[in-house]
PDB file of C-alpha atoms in Angstrom:
ATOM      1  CA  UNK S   1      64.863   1.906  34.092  1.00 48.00           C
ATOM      2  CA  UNK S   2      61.084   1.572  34.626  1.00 70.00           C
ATOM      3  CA  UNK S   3      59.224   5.280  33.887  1.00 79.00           C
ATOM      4  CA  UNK S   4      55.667   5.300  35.623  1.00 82.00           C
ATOM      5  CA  UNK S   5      54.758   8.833  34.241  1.00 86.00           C
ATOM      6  CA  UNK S   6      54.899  10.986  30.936  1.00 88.00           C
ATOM      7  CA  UNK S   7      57.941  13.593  30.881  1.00 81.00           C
ATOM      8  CA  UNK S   8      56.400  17.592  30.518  1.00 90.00           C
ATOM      9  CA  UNK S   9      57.553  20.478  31.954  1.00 92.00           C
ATOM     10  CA  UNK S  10      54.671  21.293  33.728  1.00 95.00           C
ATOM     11  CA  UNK S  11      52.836  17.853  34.065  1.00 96.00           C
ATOM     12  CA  UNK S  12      53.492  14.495  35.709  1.00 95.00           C
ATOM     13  CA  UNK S  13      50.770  12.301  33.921  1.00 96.00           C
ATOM     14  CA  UNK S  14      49.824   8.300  34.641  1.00 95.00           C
ATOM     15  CA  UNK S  15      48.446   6.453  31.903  1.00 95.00           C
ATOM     16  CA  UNK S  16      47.803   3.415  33.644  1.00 93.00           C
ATOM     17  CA  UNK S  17      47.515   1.899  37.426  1.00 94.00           C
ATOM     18  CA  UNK S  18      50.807   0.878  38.579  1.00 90.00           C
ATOM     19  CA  UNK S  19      49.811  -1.220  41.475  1.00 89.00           C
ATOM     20  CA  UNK S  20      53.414  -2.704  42.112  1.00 88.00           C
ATOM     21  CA  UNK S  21      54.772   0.850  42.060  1.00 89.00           C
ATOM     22  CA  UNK S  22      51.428   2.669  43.837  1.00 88.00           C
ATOM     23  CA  UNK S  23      53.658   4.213  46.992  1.00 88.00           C
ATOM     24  CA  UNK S  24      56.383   5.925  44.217  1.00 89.00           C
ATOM     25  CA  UNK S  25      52.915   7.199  42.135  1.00 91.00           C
ATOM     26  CA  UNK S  26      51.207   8.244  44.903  1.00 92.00           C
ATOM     27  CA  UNK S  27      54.755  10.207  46.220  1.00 91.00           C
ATOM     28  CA  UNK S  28      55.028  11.922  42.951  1.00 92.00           C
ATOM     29  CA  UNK S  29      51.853  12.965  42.692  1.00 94.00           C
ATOM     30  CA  UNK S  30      52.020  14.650  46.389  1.00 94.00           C
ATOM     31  CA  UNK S  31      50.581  18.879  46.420  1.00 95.00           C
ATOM     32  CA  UNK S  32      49.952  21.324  48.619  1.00 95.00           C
ATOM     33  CA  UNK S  33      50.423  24.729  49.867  1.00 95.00           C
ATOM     34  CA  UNK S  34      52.698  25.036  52.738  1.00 93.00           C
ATOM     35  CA  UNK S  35      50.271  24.323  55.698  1.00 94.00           C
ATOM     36  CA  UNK S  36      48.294  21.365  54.299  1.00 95.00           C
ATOM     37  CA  UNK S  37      48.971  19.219  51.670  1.00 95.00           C
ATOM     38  CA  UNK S  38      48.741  14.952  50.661  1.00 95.00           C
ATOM     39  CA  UNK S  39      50.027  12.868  48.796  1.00 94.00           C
ATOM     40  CA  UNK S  40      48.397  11.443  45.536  1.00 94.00           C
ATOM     41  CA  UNK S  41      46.294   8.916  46.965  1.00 94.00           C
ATOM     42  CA  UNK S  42      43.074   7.948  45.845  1.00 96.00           C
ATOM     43  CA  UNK S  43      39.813   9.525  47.402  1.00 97.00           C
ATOM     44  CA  UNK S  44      37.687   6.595  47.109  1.00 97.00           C
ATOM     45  CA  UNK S  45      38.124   2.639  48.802  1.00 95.00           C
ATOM     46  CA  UNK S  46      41.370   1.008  48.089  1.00 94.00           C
ATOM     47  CA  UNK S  47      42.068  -2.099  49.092  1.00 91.00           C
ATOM     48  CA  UNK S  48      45.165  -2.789  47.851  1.00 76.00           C
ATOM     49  CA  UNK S  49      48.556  -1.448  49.046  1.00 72.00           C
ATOM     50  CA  UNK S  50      48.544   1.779  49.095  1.00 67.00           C
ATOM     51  CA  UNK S  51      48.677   5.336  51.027  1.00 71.00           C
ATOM     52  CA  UNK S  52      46.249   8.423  51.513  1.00 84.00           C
ATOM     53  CA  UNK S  53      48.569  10.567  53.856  1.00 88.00           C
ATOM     54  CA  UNK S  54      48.052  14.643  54.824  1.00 92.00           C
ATOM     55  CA  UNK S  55      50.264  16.963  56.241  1.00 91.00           C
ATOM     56  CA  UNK S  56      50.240  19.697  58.165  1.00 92.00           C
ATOM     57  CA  UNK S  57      53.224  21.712  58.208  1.00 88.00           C
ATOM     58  CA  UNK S  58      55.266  21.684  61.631  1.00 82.00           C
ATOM     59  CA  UNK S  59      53.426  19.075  63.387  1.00 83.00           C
ATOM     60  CA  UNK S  60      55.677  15.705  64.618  1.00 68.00           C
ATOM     61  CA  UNK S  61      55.451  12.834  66.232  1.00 61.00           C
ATOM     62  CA  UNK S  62      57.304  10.587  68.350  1.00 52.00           C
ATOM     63  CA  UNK S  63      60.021   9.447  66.141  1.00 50.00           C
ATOM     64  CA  UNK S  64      60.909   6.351  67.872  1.00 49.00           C
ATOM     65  CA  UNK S  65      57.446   4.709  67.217  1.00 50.00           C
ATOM     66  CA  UNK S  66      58.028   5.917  63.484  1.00 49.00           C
ATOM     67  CA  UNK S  67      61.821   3.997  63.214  1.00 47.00           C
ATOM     68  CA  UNK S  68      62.885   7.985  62.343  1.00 45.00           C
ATOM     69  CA  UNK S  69      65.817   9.801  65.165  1.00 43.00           C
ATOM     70  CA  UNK S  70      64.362  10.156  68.555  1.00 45.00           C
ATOM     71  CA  UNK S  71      65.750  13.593  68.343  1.00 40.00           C
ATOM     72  CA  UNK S  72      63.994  15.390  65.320  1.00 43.00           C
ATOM     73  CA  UNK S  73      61.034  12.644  65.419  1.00 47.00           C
ATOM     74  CA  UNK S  74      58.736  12.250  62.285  1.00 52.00           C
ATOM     75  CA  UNK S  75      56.140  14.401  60.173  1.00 55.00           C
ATOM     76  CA  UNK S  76      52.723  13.528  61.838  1.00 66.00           C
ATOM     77  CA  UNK S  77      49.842  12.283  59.329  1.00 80.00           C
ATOM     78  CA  UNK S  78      47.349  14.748  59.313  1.00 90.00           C
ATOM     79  CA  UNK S  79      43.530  13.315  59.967  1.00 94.00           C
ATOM     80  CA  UNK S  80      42.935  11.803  56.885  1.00 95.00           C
ATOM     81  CA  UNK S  81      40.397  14.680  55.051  1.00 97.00           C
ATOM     82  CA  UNK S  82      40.398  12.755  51.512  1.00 97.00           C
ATOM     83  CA  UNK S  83      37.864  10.132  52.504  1.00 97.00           C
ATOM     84  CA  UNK S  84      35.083  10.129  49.728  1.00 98.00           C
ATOM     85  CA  UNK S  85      34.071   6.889  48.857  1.00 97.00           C
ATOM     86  CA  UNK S  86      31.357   5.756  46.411  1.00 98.00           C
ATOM     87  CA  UNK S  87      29.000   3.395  45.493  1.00 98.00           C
ATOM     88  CA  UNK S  88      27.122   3.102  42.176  1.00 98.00           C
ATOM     89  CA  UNK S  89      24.093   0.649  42.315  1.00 97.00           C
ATOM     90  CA  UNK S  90      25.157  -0.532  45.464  1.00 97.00           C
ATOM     91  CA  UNK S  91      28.985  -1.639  44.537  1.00 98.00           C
ATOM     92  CA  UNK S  92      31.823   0.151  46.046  1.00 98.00           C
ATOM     93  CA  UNK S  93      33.893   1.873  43.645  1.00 98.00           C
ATOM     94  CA  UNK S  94      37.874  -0.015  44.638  1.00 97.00           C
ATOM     95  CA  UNK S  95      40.665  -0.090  42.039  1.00 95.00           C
ATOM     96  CA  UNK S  96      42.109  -2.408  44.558  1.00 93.00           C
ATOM     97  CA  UNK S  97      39.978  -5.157  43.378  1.00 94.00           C
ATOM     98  CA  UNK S  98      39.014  -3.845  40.197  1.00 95.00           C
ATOM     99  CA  UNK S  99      40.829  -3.808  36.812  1.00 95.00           C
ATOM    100  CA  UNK S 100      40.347  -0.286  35.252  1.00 97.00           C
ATOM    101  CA  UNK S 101      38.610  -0.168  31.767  1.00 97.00           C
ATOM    102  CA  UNK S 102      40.875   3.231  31.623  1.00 97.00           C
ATOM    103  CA  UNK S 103      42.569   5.041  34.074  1.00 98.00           C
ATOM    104  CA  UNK S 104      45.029   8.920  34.185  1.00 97.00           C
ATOM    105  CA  UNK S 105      45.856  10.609  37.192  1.00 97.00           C
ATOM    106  CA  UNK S 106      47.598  13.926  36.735  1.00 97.00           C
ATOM    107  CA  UNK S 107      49.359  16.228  38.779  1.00 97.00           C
ATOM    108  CA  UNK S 108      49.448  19.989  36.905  1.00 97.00           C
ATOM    109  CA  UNK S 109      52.179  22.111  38.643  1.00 94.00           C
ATOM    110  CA  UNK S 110      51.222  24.902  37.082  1.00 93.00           C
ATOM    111  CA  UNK S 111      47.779  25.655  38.279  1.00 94.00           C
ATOM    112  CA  UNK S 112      48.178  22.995  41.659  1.00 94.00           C
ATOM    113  CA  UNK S 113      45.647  20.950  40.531  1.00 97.00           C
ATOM    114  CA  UNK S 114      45.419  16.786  40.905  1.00 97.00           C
ATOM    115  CA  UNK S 115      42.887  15.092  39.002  1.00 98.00           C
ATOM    116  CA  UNK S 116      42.146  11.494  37.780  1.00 98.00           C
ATOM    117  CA  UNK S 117      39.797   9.881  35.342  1.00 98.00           C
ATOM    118  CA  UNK S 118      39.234   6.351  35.207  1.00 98.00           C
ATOM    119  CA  UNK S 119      36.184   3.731  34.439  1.00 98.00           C
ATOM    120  CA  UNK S 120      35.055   0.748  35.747  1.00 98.00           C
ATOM    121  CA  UNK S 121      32.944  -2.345  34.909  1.00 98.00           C
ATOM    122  CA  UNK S 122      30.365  -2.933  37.208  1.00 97.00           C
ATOM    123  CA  UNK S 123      27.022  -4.944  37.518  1.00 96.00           C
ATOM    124  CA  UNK S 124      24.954  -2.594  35.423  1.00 95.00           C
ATOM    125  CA  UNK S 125      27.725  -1.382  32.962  1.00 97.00           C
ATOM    126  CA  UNK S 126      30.683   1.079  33.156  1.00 98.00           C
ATOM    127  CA  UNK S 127      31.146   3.872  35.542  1.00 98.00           C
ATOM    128  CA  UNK S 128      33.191   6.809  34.324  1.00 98.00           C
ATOM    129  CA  UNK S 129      34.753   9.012  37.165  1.00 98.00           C
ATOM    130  CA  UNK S 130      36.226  11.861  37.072  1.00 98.00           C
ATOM    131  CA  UNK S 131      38.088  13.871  40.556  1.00 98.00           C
ATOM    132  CA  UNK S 132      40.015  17.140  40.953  1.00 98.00           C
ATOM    133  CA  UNK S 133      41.290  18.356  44.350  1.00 97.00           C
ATOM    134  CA  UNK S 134      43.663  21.310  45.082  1.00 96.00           C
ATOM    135  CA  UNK S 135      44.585  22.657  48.194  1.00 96.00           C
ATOM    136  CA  UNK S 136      44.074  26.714  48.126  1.00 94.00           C
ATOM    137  CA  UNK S 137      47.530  28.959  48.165  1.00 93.00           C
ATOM    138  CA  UNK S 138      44.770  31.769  48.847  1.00 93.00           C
ATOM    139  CA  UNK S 139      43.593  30.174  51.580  1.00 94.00           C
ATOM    140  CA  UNK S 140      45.843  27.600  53.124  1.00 95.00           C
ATOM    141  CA  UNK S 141      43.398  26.011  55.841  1.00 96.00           C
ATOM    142  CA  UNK S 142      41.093  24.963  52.570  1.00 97.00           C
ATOM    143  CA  UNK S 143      41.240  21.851  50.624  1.00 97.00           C
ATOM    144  CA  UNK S 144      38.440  21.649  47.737  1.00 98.00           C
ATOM    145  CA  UNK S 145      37.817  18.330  46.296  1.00 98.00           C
ATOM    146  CA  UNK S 146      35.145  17.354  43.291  1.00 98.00           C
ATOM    147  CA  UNK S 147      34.144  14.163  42.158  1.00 98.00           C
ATOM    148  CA  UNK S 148      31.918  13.374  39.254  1.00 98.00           C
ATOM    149  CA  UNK S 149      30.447   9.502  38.332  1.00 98.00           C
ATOM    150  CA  UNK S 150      28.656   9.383  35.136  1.00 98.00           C
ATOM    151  CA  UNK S 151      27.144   5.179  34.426  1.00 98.00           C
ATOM    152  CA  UNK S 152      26.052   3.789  31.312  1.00 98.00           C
ATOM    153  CA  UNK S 153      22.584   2.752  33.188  1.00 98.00           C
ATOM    154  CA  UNK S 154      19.949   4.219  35.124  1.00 98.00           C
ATOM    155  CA  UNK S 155      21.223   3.717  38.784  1.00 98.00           C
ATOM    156  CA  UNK S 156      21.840   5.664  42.345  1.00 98.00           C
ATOM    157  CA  UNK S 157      25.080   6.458  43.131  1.00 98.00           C
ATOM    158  CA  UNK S 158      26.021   7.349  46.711  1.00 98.00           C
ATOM    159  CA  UNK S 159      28.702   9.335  47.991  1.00 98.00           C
ATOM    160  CA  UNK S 160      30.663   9.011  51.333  1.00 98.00           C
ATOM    161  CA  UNK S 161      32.768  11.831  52.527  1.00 98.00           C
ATOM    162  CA  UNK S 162      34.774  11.475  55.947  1.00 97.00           C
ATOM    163  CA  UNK S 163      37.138  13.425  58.222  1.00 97.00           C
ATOM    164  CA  UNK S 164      39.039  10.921  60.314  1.00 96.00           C
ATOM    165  CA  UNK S 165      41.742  11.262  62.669  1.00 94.00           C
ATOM    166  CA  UNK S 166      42.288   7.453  63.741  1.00 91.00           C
ATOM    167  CA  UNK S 167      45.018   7.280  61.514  1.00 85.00           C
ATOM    168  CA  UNK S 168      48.826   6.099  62.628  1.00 73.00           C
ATOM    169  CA  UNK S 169      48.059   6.676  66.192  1.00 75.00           C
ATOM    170  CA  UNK S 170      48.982  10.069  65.721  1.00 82.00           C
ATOM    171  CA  UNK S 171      46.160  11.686  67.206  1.00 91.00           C
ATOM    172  CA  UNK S 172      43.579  11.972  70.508  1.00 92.00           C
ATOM    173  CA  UNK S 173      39.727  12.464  69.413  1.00 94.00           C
ATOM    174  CA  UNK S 174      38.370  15.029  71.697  1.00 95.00           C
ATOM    175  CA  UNK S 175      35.529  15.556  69.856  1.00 93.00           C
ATOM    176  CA  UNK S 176      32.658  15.584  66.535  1.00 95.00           C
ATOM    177  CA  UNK S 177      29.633  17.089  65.214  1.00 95.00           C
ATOM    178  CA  UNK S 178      27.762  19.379  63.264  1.00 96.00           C
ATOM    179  CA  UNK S 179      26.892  22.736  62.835  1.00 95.00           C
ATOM    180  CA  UNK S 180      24.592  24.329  59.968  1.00 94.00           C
ATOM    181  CA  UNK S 181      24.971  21.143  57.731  1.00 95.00           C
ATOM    182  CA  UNK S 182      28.595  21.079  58.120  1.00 97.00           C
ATOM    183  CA  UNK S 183      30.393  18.741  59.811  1.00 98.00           C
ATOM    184  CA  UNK S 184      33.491  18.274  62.552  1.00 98.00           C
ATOM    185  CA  UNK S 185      36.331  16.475  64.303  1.00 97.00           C
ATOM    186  CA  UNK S 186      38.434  17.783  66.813  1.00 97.00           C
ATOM    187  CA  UNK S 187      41.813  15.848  67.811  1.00 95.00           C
ATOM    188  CA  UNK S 188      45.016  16.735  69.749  1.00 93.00           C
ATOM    189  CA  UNK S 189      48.164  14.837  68.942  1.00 89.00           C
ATOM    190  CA  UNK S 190      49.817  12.276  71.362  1.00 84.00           C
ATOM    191  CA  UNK S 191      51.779  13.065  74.115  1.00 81.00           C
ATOM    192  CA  UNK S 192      55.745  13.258  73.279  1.00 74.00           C
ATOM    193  CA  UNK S 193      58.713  12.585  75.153  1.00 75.00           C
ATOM    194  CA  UNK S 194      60.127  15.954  74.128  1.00 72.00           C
ATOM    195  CA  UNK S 195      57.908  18.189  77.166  1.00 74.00           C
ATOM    196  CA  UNK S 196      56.711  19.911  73.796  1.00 75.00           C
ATOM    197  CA  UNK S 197      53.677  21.419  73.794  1.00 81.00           C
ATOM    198  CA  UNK S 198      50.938  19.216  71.718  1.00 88.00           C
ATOM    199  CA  UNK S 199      48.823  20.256  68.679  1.00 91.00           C
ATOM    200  CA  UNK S 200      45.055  20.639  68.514  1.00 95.00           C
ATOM    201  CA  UNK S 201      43.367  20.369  65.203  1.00 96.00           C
ATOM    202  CA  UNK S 202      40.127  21.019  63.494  1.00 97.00           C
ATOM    203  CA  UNK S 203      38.789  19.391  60.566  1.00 98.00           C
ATOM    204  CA  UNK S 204      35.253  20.372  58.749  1.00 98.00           C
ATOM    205  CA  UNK S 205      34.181  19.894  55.968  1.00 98.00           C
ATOM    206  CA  UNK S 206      30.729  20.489  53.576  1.00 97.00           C
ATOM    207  CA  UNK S 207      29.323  18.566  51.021  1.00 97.00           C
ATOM    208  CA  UNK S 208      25.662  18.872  51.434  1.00 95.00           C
ATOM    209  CA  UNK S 209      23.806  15.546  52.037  1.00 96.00           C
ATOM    210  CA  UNK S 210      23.187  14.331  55.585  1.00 96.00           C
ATOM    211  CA  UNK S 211      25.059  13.270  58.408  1.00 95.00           C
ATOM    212  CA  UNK S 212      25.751   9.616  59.457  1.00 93.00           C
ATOM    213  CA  UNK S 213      26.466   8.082  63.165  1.00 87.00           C
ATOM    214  CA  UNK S 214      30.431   7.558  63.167  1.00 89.00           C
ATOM    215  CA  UNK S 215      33.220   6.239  65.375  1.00 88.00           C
ATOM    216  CA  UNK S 216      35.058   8.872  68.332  1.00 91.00           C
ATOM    217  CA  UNK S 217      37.542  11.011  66.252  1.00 93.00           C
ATOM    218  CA  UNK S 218      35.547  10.564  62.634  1.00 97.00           C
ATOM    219  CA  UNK S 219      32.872  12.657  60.515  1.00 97.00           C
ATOM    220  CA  UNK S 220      30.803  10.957  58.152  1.00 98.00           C
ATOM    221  CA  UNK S 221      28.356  12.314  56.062  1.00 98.00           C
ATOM    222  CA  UNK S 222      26.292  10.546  52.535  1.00 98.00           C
ATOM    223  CA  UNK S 223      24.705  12.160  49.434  1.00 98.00           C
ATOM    224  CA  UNK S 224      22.667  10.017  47.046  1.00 98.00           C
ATOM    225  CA  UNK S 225      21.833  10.892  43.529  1.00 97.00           C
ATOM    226  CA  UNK S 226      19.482   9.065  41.014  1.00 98.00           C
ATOM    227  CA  UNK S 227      20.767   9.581  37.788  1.00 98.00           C
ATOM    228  CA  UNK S 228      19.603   8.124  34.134  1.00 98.00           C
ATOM    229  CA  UNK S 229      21.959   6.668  31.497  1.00 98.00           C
ATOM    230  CA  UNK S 230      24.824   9.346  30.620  1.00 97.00           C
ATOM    231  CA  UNK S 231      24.255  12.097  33.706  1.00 98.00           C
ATOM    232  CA  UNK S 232      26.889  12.996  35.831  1.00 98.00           C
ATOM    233  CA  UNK S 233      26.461  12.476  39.607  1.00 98.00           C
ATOM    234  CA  UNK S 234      28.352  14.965  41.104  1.00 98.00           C
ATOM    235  CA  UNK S 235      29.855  16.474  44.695  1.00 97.00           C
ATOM    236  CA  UNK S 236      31.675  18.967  45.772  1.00 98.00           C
ATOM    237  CA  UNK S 237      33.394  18.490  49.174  1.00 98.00           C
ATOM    238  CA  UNK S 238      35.295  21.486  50.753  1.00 98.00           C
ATOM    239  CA  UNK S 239      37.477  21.079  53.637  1.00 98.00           C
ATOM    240  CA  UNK S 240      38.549  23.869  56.448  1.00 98.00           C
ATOM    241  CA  UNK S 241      41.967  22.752  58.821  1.00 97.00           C
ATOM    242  CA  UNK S 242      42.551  24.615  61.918  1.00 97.00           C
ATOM    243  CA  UNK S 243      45.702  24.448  64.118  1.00 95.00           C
ATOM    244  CA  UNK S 244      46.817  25.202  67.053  1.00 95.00           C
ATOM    245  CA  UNK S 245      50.078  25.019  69.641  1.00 92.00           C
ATOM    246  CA  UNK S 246      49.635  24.114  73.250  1.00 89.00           C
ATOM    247  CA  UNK S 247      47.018  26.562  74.575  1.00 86.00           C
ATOM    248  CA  UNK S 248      46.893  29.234  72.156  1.00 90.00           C
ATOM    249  CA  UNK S 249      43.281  28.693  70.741  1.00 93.00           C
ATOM    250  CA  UNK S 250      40.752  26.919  72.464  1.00 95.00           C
ATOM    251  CA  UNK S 251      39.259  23.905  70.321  1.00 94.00           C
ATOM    252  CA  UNK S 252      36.083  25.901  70.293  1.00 96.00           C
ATOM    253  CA  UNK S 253      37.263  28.691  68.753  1.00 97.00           C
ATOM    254  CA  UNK S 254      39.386  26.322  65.659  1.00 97.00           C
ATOM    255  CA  UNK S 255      35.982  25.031  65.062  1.00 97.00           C
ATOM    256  CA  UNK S 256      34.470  28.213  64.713  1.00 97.00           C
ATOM    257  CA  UNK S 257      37.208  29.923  62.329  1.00 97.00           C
ATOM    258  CA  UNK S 258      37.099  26.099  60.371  1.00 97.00           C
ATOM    259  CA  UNK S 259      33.331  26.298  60.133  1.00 97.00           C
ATOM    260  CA  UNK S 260      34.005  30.618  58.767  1.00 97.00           C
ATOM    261  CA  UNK S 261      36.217  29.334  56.378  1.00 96.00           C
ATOM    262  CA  UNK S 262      33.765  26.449  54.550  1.00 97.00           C
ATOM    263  CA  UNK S 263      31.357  29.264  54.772  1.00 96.00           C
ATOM    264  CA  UNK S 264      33.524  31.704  53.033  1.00 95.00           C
ATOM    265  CA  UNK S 265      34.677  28.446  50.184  1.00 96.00           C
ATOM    266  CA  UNK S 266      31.496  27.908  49.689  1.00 96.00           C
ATOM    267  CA  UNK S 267      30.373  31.323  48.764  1.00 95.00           C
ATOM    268  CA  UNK S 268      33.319  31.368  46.343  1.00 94.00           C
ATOM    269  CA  UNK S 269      32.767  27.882  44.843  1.00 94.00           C
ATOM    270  CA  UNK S 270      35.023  25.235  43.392  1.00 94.00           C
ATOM    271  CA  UNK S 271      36.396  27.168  40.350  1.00 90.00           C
ATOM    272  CA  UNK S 272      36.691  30.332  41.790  1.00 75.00           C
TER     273      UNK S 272
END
């Protein structure tokens, strides 16, 4: 029997990258609080197989397009809100296409909290990156996500953080933009066969940086850092989700309870 992870009470820990078995590692590895959570994907560009899939709790789909019953349908993805991708000196960061100088990704069910740490040879030298994300049992519409690159050379590194809700067809953009340095989508899920009333979502999220031109349904924004030999680049990316049934909220007023709650996480900070 193949074992992908280290037995502990409390941890499940990956010592290397199990490409063959990433879907099982990425399963395990799932957290979050009873409204939103993801599985264990990776933040950054992977081009290999792979999934970066969030929930929201009570939201379904049309199971027939799924292959799940036509009666009870399927879980809906939630717009993907992991998107951070990097590039250091101009190469994108993938562990698709590259082999890992080191790599651990561990889940800690005791405090809720996934990180990884892995390096990479690149152009210049090795890149050394480091992420944590948990999503908030406090607050349950918050996800908080670091990531850290430190290089052996002088480079730029630039970070890409994204909202995006073109993901399985499970969701209508109606909407993007930004507010105070903070950006926005808002999406409403796909009609059903059920005569169900449909969902309306709102995803923002904060980093800093600026924001870039994107796609209907997708939030983009980019930080760059100039770092010497040995300092950590490093961002902090908080993310507010805001639901709604039928007409109960208008999607004005999820943004503008999503936009009080990055506020109100960034007051706090990440290791509050």
């Amino acid at each position: 029997m193949k074992t992908l992870f280290h037995v502990d009470p409390w941890l499940i820990t990956e010592t290397e990258l199990h490409r063959e078995d990433r879907a099982a590692a990425d399963a395990a590895t799932a957290a979050g609080n009873g409204f939103l959570g993801a599985d264990g994907g990776f933040e950054e560009k992977y081009s290999g197989d792979g999934s970066r899939r969030a929930r929201l709790a009570g939201v379904r789909e049309d199971g027939e397009r799924r292959g799940c019953s036509a009666f009870y349908g399927c879980a809906s993805c939630a717009p993907d809100i992991l998107e951070t991708n990097v590039r250091v000196g101009g190469e994108e960061i993938d562990l698709g296409a590259m082999e890992p100088v080191s790599f651990r990704r561990e889940l800690d069910m005791r405090r809720g909290v996934l990180s990884r740490a892995f390096a990479v040879r690149l152009e210049g030298g090795e890149a050394a990156c480091e992420t944590e994300r948990f999503f908030s049992a406090a607050r349950p519409a918050l996800l908080a996500l670091r990531y850290r690159v430190t290089p052996s050379f002088d480079t730029v590194i630039e970070f890409a953080p994204a909202v995006d809700a073109n993901v399985e067809r499970c969701w209508q953009p109606l909407g993007a933009g930004e507010q105070d340095g903070r950006s926005y989508i808002l999406a409403r899920t796909e009609e059903n066969p059920f005569g169900t009333a449909r969902f309306t979502v709102c995803c923002a999220f904060s980093c800093g940086g600026d924001a870039r031109e994107a796609g209907p349904g997708r939030a983009e924004r980019r930080v760059c850092r100039a770092v010497r030999t040995g300092e950590t680049a490093e961002i902090v990316k908080f993310v507010a989700v805001t639901l709604a049934r039928g007409d109960e909220e208008t999607p004005e007023a999820l943004r503008g309870r999503a936009l009080d709650a990055l506020c109100a996480a960034e007051s706090a900070g990440f290791d509050a």
